[in-house]
Each structure stands twice: as structure tokens, then as C-alpha cells.
PDB file of C-alpha atoms and ligand atoms in Angstrom:
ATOM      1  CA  UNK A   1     -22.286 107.074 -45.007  1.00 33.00           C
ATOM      2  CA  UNK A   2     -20.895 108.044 -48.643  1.00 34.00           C
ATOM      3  CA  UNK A   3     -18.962 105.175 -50.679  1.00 32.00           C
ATOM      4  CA  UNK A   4     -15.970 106.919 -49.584  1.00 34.00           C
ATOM      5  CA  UNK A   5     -15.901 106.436 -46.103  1.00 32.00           C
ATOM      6  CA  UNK A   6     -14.173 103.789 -44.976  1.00 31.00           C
ATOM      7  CA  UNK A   7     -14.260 103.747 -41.614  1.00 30.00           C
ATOM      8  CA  UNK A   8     -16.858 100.994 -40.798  1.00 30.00           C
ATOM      9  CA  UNK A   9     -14.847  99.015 -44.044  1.00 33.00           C
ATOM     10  CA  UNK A  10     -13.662  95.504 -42.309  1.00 42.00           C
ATOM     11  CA  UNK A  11     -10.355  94.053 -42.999  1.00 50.00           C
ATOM     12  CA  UNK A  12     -11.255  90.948 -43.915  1.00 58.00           C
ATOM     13  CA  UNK A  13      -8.678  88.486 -45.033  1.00 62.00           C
ATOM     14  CA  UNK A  14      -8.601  86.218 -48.548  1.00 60.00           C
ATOM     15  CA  UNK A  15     -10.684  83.382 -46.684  1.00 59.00           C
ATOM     16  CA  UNK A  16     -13.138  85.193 -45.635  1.00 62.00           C
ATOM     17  CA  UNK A  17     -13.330  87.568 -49.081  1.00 60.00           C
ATOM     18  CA  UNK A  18     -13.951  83.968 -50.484  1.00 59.00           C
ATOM     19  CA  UNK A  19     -16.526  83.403 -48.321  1.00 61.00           C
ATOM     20  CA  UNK A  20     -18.421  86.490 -49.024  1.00 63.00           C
ATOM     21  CA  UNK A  21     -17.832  85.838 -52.776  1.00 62.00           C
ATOM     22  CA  UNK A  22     -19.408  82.750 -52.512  1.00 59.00           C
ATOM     23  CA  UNK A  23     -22.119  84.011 -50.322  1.00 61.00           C
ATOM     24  CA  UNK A  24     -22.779  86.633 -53.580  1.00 57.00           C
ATOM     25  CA  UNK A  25     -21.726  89.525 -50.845  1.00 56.00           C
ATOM     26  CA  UNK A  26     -19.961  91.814 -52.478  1.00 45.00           C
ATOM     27  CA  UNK A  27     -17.290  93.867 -50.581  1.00 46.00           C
ATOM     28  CA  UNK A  28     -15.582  96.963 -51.638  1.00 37.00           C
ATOM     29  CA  UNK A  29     -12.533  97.853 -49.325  1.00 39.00           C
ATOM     30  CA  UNK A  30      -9.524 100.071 -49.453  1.00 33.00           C
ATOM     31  CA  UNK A  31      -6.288  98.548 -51.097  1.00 34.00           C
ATOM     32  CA  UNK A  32      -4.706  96.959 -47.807  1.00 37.00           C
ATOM     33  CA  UNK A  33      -2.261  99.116 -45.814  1.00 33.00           C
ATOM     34  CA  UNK A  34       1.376  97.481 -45.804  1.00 36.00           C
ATOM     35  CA  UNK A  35       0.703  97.208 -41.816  1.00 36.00           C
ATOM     36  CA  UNK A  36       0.949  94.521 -39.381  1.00 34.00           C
ATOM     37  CA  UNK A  37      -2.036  92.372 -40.388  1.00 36.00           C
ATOM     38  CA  UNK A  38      -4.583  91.650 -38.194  1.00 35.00           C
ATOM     39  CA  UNK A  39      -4.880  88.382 -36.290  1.00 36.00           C
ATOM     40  CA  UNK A  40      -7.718  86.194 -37.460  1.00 36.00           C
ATOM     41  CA  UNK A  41      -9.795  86.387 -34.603  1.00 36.00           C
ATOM     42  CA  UNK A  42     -10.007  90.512 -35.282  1.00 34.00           C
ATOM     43  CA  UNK A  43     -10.656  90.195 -38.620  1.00 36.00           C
ATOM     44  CA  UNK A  44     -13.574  88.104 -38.256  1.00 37.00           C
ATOM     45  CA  UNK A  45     -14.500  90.477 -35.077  1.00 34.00           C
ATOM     46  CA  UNK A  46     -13.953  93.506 -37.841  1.00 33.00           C
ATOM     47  CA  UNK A  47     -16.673  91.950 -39.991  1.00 34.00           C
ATOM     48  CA  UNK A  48     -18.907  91.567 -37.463  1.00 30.00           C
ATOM     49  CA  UNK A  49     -18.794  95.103 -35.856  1.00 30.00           C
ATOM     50  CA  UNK A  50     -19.793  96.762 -39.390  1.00 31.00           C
ATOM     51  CA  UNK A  51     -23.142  96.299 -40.077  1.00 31.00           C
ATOM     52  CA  UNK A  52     -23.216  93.920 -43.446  1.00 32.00           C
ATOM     53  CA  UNK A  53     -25.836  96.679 -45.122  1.00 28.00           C
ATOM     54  CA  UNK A  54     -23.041  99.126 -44.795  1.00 26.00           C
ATOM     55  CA  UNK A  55     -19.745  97.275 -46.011  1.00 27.00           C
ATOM     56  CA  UNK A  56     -21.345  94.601 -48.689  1.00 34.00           C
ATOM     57  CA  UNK A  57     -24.080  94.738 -50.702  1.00 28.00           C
ATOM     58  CA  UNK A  58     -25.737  91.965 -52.232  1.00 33.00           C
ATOM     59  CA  UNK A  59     -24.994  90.580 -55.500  1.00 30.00           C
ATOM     60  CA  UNK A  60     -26.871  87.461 -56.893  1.00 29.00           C
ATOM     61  CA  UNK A  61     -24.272  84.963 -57.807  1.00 29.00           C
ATOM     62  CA  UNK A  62     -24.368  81.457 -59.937  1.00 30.00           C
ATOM     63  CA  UNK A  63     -24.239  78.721 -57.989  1.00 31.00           C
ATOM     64  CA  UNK A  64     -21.486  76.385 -58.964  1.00 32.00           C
ATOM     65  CA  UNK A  65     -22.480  73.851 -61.586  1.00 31.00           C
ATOM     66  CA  UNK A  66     -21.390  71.359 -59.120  1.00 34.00           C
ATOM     67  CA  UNK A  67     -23.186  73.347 -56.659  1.00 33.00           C
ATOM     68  CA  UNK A  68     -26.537  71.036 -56.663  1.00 33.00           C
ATOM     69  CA  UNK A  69     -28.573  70.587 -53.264  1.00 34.00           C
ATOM     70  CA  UNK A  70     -27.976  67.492 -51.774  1.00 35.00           C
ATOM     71  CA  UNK A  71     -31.244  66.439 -51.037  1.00 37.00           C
ATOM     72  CA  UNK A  72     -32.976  65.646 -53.912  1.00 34.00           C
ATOM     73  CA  UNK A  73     -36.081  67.099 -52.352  1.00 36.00           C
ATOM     74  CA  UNK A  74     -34.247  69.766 -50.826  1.00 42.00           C
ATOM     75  CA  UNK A  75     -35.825  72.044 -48.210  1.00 45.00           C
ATOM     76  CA  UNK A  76     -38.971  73.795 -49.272  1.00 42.00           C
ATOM     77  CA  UNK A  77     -39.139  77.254 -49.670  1.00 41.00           C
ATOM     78  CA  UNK A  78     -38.709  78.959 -46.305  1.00 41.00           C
ATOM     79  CA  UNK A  79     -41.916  81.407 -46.275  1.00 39.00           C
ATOM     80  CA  UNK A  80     -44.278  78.190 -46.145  1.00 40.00           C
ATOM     81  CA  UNK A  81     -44.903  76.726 -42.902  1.00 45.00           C
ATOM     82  CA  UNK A  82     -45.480  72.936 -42.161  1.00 48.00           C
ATOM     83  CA  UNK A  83     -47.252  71.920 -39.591  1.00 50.00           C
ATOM     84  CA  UNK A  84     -45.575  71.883 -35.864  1.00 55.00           C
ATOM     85  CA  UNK A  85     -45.442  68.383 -34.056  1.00 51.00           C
ATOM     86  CA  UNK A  86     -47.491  67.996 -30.803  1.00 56.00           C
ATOM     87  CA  UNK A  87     -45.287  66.482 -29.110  1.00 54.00           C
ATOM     88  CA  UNK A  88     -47.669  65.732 -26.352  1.00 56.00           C
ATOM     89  CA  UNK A  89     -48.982  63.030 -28.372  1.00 63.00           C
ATOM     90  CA  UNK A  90     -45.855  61.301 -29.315  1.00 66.00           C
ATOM     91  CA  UNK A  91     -44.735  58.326 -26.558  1.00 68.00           C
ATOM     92  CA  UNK A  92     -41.176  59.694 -25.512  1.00 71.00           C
ATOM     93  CA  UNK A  93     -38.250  57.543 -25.617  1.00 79.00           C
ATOM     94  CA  UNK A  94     -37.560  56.933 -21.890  1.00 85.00           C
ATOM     95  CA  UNK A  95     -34.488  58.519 -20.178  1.00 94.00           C
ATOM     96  CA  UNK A  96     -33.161  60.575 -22.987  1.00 97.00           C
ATOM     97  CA  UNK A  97     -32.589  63.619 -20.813  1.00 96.00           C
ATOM     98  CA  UNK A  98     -30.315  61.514 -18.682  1.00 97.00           C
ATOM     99  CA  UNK A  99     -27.760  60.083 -21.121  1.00 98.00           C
ATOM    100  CA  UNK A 100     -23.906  60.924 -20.991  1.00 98.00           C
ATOM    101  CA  UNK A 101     -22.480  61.226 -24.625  1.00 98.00           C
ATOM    102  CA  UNK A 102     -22.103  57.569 -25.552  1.00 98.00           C
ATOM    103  CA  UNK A 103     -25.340  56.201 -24.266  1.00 98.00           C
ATOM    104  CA  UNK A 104     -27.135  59.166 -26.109  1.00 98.00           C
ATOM    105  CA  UNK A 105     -24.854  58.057 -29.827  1.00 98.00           C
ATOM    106  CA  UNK A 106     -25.879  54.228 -29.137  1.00 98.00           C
ATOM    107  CA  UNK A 107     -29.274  55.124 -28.203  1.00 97.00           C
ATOM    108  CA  UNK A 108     -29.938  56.797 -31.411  1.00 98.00           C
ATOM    109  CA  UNK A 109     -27.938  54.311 -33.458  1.00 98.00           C
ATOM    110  CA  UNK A 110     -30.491  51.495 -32.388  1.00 97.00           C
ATOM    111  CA  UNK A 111     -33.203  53.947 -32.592  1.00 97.00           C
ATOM    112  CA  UNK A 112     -36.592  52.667 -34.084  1.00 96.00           C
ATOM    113  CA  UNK A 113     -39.251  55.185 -32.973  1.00 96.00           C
ATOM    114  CA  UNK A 114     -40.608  55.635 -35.865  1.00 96.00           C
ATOM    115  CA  UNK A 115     -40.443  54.062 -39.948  1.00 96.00           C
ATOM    116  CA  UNK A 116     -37.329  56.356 -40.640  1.00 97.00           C
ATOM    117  CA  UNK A 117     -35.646  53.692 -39.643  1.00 97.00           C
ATOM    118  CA  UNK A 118     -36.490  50.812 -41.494  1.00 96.00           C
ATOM    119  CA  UNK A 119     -34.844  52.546 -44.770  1.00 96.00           C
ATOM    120  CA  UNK A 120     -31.454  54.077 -43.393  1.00 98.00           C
ATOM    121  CA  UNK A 121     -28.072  53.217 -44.035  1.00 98.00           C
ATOM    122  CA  UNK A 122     -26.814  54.781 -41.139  1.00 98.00           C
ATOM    123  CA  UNK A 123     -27.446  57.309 -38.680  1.00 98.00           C
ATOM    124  CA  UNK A 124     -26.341  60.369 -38.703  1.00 98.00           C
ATOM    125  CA  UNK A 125     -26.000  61.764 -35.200  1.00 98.00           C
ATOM    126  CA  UNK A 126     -23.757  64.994 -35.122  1.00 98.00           C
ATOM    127  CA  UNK A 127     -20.090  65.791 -35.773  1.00 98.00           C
ATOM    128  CA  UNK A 128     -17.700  68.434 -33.973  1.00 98.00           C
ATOM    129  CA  UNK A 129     -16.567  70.062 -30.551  1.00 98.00           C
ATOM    130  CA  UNK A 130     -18.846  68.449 -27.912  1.00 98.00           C
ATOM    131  CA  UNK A 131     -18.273  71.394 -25.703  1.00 98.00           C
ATOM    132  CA  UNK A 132     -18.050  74.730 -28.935  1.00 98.00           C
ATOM    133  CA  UNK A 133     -19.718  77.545 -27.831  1.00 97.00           C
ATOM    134  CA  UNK A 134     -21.631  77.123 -31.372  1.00 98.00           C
ATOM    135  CA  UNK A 135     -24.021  75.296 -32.486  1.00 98.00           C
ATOM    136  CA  UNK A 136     -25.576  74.524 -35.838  1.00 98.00           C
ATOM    137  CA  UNK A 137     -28.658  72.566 -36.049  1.00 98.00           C
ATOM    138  CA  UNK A 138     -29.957  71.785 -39.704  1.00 98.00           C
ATOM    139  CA  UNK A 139     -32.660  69.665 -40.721  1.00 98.00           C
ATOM    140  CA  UNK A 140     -32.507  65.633 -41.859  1.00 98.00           C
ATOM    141  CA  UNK A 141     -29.808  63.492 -43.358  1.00 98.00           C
ATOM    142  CA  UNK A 142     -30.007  63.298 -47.300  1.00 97.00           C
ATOM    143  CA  UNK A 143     -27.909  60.573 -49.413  1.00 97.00           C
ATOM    144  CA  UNK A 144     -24.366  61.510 -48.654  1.00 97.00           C
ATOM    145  CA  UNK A 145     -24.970  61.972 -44.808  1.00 98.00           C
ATOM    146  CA  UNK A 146     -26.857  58.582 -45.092  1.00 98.00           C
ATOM    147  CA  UNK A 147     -24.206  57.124 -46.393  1.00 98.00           C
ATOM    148  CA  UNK A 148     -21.355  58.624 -43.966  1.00 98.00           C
ATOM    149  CA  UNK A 149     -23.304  58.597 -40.877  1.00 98.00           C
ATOM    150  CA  UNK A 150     -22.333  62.393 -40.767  1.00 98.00           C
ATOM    151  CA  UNK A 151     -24.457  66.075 -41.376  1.00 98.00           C
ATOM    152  CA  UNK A 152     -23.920  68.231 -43.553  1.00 98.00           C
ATOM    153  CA  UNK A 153     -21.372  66.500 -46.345  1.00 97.00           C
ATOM    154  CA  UNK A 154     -23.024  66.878 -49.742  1.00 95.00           C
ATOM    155  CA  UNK A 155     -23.113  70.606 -51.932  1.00 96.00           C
ATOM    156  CA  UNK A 156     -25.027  72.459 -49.142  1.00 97.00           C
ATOM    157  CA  UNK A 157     -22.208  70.809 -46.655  1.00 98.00           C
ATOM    158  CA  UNK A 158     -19.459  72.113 -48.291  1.00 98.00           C
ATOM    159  CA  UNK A 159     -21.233  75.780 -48.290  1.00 98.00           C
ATOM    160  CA  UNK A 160     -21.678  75.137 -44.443  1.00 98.00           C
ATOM    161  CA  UNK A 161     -17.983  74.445 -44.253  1.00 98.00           C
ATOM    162  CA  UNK A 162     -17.605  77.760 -46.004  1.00 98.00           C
ATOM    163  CA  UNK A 163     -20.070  79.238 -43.913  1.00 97.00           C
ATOM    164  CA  UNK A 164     -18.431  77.996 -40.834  1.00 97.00           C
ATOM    165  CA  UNK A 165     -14.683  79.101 -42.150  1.00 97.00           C
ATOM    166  CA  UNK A 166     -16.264  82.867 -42.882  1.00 97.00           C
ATOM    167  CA  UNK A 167     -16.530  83.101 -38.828  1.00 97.00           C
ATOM    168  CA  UNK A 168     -13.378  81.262 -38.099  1.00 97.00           C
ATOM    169  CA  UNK A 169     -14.903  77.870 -37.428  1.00 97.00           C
ATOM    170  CA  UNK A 170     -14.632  74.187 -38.901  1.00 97.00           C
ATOM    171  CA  UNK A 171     -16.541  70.957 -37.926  1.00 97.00           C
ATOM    172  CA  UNK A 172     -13.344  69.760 -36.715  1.00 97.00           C
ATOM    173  CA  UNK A 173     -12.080  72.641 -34.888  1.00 97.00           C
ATOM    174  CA  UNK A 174     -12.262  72.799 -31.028  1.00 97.00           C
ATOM    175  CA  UNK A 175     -13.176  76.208 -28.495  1.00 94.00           C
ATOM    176  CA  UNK A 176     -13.376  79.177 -30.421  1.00 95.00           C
ATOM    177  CA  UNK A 177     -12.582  77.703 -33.857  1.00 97.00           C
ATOM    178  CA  UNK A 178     -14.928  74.559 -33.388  1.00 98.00           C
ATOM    179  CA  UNK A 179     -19.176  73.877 -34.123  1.00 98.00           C
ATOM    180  CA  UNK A 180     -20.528  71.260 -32.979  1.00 98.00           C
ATOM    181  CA  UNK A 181     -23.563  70.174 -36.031  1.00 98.00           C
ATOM    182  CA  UNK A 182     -26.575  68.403 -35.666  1.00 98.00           C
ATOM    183  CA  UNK A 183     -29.983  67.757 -37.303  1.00 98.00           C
ATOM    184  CA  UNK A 184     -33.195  67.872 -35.699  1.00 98.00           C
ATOM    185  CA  UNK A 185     -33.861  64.225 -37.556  1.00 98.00           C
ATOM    186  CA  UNK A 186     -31.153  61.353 -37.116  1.00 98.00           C
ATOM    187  CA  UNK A 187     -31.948  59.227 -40.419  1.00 98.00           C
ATOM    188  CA  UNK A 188     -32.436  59.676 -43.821  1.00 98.00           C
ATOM    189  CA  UNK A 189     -36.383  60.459 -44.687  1.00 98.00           C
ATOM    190  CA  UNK A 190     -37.266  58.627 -48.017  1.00 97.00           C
ATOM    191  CA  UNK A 191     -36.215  60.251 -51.048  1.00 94.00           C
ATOM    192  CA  UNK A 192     -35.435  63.205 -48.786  1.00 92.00           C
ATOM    193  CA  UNK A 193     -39.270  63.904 -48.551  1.00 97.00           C
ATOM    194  CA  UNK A 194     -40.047  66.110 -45.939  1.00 96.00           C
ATOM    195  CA  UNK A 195     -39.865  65.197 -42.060  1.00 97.00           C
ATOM    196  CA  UNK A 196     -43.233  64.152 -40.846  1.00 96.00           C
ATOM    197  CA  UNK A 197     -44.696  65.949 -37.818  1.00 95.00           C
ATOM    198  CA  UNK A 198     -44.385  62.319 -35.737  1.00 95.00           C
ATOM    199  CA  UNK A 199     -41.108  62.107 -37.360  1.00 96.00           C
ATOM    200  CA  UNK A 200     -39.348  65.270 -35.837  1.00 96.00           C
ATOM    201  CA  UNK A 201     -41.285  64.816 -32.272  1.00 95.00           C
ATOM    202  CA  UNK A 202     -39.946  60.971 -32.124  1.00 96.00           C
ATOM    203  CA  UNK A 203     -36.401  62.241 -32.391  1.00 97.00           C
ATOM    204  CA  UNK A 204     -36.541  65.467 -31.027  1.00 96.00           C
ATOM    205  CA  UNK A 205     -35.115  64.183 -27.259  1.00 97.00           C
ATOM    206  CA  UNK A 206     -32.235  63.465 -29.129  1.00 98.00           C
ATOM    207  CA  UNK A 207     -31.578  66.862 -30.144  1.00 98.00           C
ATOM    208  CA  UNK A 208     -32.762  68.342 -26.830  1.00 98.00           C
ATOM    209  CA  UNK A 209     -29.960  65.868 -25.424  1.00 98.00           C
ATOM    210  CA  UNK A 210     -27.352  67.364 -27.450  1.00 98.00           C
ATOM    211  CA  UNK A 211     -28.265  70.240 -26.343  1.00 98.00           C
ATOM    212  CA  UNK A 212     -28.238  70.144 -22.850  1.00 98.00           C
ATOM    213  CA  UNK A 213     -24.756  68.118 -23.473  1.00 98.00           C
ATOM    214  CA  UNK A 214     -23.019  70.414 -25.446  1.00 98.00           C
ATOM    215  CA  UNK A 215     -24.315  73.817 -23.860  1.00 98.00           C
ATOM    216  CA  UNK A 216     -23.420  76.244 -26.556  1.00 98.00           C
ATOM    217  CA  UNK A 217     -23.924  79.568 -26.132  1.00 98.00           C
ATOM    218  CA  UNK A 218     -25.606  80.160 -29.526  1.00 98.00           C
ATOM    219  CA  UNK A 219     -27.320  78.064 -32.030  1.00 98.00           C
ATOM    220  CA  UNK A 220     -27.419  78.746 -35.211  1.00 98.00           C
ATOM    221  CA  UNK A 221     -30.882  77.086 -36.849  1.00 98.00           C
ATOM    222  CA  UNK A 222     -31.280  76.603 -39.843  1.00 98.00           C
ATOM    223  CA  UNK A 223     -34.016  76.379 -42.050  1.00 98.00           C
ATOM    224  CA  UNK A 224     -37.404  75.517 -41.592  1.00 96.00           C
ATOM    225  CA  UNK A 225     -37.789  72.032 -39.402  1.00 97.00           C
ATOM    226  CA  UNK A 226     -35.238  73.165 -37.186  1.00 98.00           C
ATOM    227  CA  UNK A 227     -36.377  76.693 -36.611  1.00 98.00           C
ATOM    228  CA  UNK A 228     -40.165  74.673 -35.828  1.00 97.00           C
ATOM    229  CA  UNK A 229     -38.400  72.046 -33.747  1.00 97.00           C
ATOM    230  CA  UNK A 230     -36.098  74.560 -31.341  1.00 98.00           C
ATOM    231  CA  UNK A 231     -39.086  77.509 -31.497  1.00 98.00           C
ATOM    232  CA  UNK A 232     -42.172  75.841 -31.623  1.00 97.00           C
ATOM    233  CA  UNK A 233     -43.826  78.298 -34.322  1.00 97.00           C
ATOM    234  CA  UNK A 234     -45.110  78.572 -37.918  1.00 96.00           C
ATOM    235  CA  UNK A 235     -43.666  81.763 -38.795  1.00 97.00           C
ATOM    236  CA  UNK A 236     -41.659  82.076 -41.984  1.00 97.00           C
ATOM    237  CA  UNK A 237     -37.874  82.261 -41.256  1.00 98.00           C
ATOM    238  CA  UNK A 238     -38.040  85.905 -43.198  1.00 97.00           C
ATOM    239  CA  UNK A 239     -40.351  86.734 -40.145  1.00 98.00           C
ATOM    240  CA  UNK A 240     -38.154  85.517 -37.479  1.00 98.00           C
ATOM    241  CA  UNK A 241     -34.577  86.488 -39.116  1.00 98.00           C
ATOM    242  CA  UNK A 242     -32.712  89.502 -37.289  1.00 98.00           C
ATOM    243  CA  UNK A 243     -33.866  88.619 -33.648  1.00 98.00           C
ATOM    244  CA  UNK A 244     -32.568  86.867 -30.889  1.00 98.00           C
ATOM    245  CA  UNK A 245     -34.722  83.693 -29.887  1.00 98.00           C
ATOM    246  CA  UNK A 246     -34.532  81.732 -26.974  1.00 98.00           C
ATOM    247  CA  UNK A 247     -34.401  77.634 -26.802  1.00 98.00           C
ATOM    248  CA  UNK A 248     -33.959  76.305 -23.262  1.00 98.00           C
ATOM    249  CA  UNK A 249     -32.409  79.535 -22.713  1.00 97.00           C
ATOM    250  CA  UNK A 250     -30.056  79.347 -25.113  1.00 98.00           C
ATOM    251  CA  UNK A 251     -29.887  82.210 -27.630  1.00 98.00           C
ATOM    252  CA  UNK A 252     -30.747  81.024 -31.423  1.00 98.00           C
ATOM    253  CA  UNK A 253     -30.480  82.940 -34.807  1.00 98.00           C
ATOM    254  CA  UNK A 254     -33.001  82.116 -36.973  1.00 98.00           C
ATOM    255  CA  UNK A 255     -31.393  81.373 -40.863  1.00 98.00           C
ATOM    256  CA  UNK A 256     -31.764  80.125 -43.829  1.00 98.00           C
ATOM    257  CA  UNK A 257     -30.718  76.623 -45.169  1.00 98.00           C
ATOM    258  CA  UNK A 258     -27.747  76.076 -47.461  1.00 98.00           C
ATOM    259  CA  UNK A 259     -29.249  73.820 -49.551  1.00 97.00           C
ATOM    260  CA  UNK A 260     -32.142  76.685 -49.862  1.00 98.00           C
ATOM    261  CA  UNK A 261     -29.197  79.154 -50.384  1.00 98.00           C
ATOM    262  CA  UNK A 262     -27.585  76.843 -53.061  1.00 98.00           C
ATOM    263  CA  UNK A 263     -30.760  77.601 -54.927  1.00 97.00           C
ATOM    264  CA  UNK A 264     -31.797  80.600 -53.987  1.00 98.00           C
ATOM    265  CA  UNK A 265     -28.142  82.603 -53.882  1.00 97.00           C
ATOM    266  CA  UNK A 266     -29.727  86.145 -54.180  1.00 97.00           C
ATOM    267  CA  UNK A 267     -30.017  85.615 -50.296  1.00 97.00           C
ATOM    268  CA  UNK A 268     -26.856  84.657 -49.229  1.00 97.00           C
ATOM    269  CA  UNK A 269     -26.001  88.088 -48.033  1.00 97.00           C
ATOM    270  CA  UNK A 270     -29.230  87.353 -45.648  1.00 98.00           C
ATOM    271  CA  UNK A 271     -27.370  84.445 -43.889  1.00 98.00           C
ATOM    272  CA  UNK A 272     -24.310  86.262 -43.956  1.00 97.00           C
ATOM    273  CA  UNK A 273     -26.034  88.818 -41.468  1.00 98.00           C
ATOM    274  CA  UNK A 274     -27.573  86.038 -39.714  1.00 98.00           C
ATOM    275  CA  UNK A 275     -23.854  84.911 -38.658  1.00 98.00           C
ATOM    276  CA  UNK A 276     -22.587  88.487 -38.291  1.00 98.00           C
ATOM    277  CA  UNK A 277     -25.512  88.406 -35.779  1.00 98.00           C
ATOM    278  CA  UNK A 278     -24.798  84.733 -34.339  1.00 98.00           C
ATOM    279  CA  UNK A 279     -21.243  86.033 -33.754  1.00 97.00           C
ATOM    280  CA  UNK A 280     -22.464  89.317 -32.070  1.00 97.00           C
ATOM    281  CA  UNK A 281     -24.777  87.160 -29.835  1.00 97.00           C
ATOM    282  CA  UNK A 282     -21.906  85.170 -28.649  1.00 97.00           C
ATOM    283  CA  UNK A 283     -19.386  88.076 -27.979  1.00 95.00           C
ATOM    284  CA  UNK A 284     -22.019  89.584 -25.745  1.00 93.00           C
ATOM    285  CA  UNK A 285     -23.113  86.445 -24.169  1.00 87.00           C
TER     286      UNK A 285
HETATM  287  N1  URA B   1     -29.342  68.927 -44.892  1.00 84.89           N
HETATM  288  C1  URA B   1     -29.474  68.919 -43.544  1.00 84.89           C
HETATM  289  O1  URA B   1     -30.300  69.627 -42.992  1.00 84.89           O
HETATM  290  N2  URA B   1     -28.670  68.154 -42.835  1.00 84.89           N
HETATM  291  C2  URA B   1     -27.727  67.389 -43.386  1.00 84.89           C
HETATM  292  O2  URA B   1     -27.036  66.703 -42.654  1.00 84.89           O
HETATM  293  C3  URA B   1     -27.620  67.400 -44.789  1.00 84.89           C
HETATM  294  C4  URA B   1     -28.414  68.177 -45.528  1.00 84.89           C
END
């Protein structure tokens, strides 16, 4: 397609030009038409039925000088794998599978399976719409979320929040505007080291839980402890990008983490496909 076709060319409205902006995706589209503007919902359809490659191209921004990760270990680079819990070894917490919503929250509030525990502030078990079609799962609490008992509220929060307005959603929305968030680990690891192996098997029923509870139709995972937790593999996230995975029969998109993103913002336009393809999934599921 030459530059000046713009037939694939999404309308995409100021929020979500600020999105992609912030993303470093940058859009070229005609001058808008003085026609009836398109609802929300079919703008944010619009920029999913172009194919990103074709309608943005990818333009390595700054990050934001208030734009540092959260953690102050913040995910590792996602082309190195970590080891994969065997969580056949790990004693399971008994009954987890069973709990209604409030049993499951006060389960994991008095959680001590494992030394996580022992340094926490509070726990931080997930926020949102307890029945949204979409899911997020990320990776641990870091000071902030430690602090508020709730994901995702630091610098790579607030690009999540973005993230989440680009495809019409918020953490406090509900149906087709809501997410419901969650991290594969419930409390803050030390000095936001690294989940252990144990770590992420002990509290992995939890997540399961929400799961099963919430029953989105897509998940969004990201980084690299929550693509090993839902998928069970090694593989680099590069690897696994672009492809439909499976967890409990649930369809998950494989992406990268903000906090990675906040430092790495050359491949922002990368996660911006991986939700172009989350919201695809979920139109055709
Ligand atoms: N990173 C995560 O993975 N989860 C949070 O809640 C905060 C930072």
C-alpha cells in the first residue's frame, strides 16, 4: 500500500492518538472529515481492523522523566528465561479451587505459604470488573502496590491505565469498558527481586482462582513470570508474541511488561499490536 492510501487509515480519536504517542507509535492520518464522528467503540474497532504495520510505524520515544519503573528491580529483560516452578513439588493450599470471591480475598490476605509474607505491607490481590471479558495478569507487587494493596499503581501503572484507555478500558470500568488486573504473585518480593520458582507455585491457586472466577474471554499476560505461570514454558516473550495461547482454555496474548516498556520504549509499538491482537481475539471469541 503507498503512503497515500488511506483506506486501511483508522479514525482514531485524541485519547487514543495519545495513547499511541505515548506508546512511540506514530500515526499519520488524513485531516478528519467534518462528519458525524464515530462512536468510541468503532474507533477503537477501526484501530484494530488495520493492521498496526500498515497505519503506524514505530518511533522510539523518551520516556517521561517521571516515567521511572516502579520496581526498583524491575522485570528483567524479556528474551531471558527463568526457571519454571514444578508445581508438583509445592504442598497446595487446600480448597483454593472452591472459593467464592470473598473467601478467595481473605484467603490470600492471611496467606503465609511462603517468606513473601513475612515482609509485606499489604497484599495486593486484584482490582476491577469481577466478571470483564479482559483480563490482565502482570507479575508481583513493587512499593506502591505494597503500599495500596492494589496492582499496577506506580510509572508502569499509569502506562497500563494508558494502555487500558487505548482499547476503551479502565480498572474501574465494568462490561466492555472494564479489566479486571491481577498478578501472578500477591505480595511484595524483597527489594522487588525476582519471584522465586516456590514463590510463584505457592500462590499460583490464587491466580488460577481468579481465573476460573472471573472467566474472561482473553488475558492479556504480561511479561515474563506471568507468561511462565499461565503457559508453562521458557520461551522468550519475542518467541511467543503474535499467537494465540491457550490457559484453561482461555485465549492469552503473550506481551511485554510496562515497566520493561518504560525502559525499553522502542517496543511499544510491539505491545500496541499485542492489544490490537487481544482485541481481535475477543471480537471473534
Ligand atoms: N508490576 C507488576 O507486575 N504488578 C504490579 O502490580 C506492579 C508492577
Amino acid at each position: 500500500m503507498s503512503e497515500a492510501d488511506t483506506s486501511f487509515v483508522p479514525q482514531l480519536d485524541a485519547r487514543q492518538r495519545a495513547m499511541l504517542a505515548e506508546m512511540g507509535v506514530r500515526v499519520w492520518a488524513p485531516r478528519p472529515v467534518a462528519a458525524t464522528a464515530p462512536a468510541q467503540n468503532e474507533t477503537a474497532k477501526a484501530a484494530v481492523a488495520a493492521p498496526a504495520p500498515v497505519v503506524a510505524r514505530a518511533a522510539p520515544v523518551a520516556p517521561p522523566a517521571s516515567a521511572a519503573p516502579a520496581r526498583a528491580v524491575a522485570p528483567a529483560a524479556p528474551t531471558v528465561a527463568a526457571p519454571v516452578a514444578d508445581v508438583a513439588q509445592v504442598p497446595r493450599i487446600a480448597g483454593v479451587e472452591l472459593m467464592d470471591w470473598a473467601t478467595l480475598r481473605d484467603t490470600v490476605a492471611g496467606c503465609t505459604a511462603c517468606g513473601l509474607c513475612q515482609g509485606r505491607k499489604n497484599t495486593v490481590f486484584g482490582v476491577g470488573d469481577q466478571q470483564a471479558d479482559w483480563m490482565i495478569v502482570g507479575e508481583a507487587p513493587g512499593e506502591n502496590e505494597d503500599r495500596l494493596g492494589e496492582p499496577f499503581v506506580g510509572a508502569a501503572g499509569q502506562l497500563l491505565d494508558n494502555m487500558l484507555r487505548a482499547v476503551g478500558r479502565s480498572r474501574s470500568g465494568q462490561g466492555a469498558q472494564g479489566s479486571y488486573i491481577a498478578n501472578v504473585i500477591k505480595c511484595r518480593p524483597p527489594a522487588n527481586r525476582n519471584p522465586q520458582p516456590d514463590e510463584v507455585a505457592r500462590c499460583e491457586p490464587y491466580l488460577a482462582r481468579q481465573v476460573a472466577l472471573v472467566q474472561p474471554k482473553v488475558i492479556v499476560a504480561m511479561g515474563r513470570f506471568a507468561v511462565q505461570s499461565l503457559l508453562k514454558t521458557n520461551e522468550p516473550i519475542g518467541r511467543l508474541r503474535g499467537k494465540v495461547h491457550r490457559y484453561e482454555g482461555v485465549p492469552v496474548i503473550v506481551s511485554y511488561h510496562p515497566a520493561y516498556l518504560l525502559r525499553t520504549p522502542g517496543d511499544k509499538a510491539k505491545a500496541w499490536a499485542d492489544l490490537c491482537l487481544a482485541m481481535d481475539t475477543l471480537e471473534n471469541a
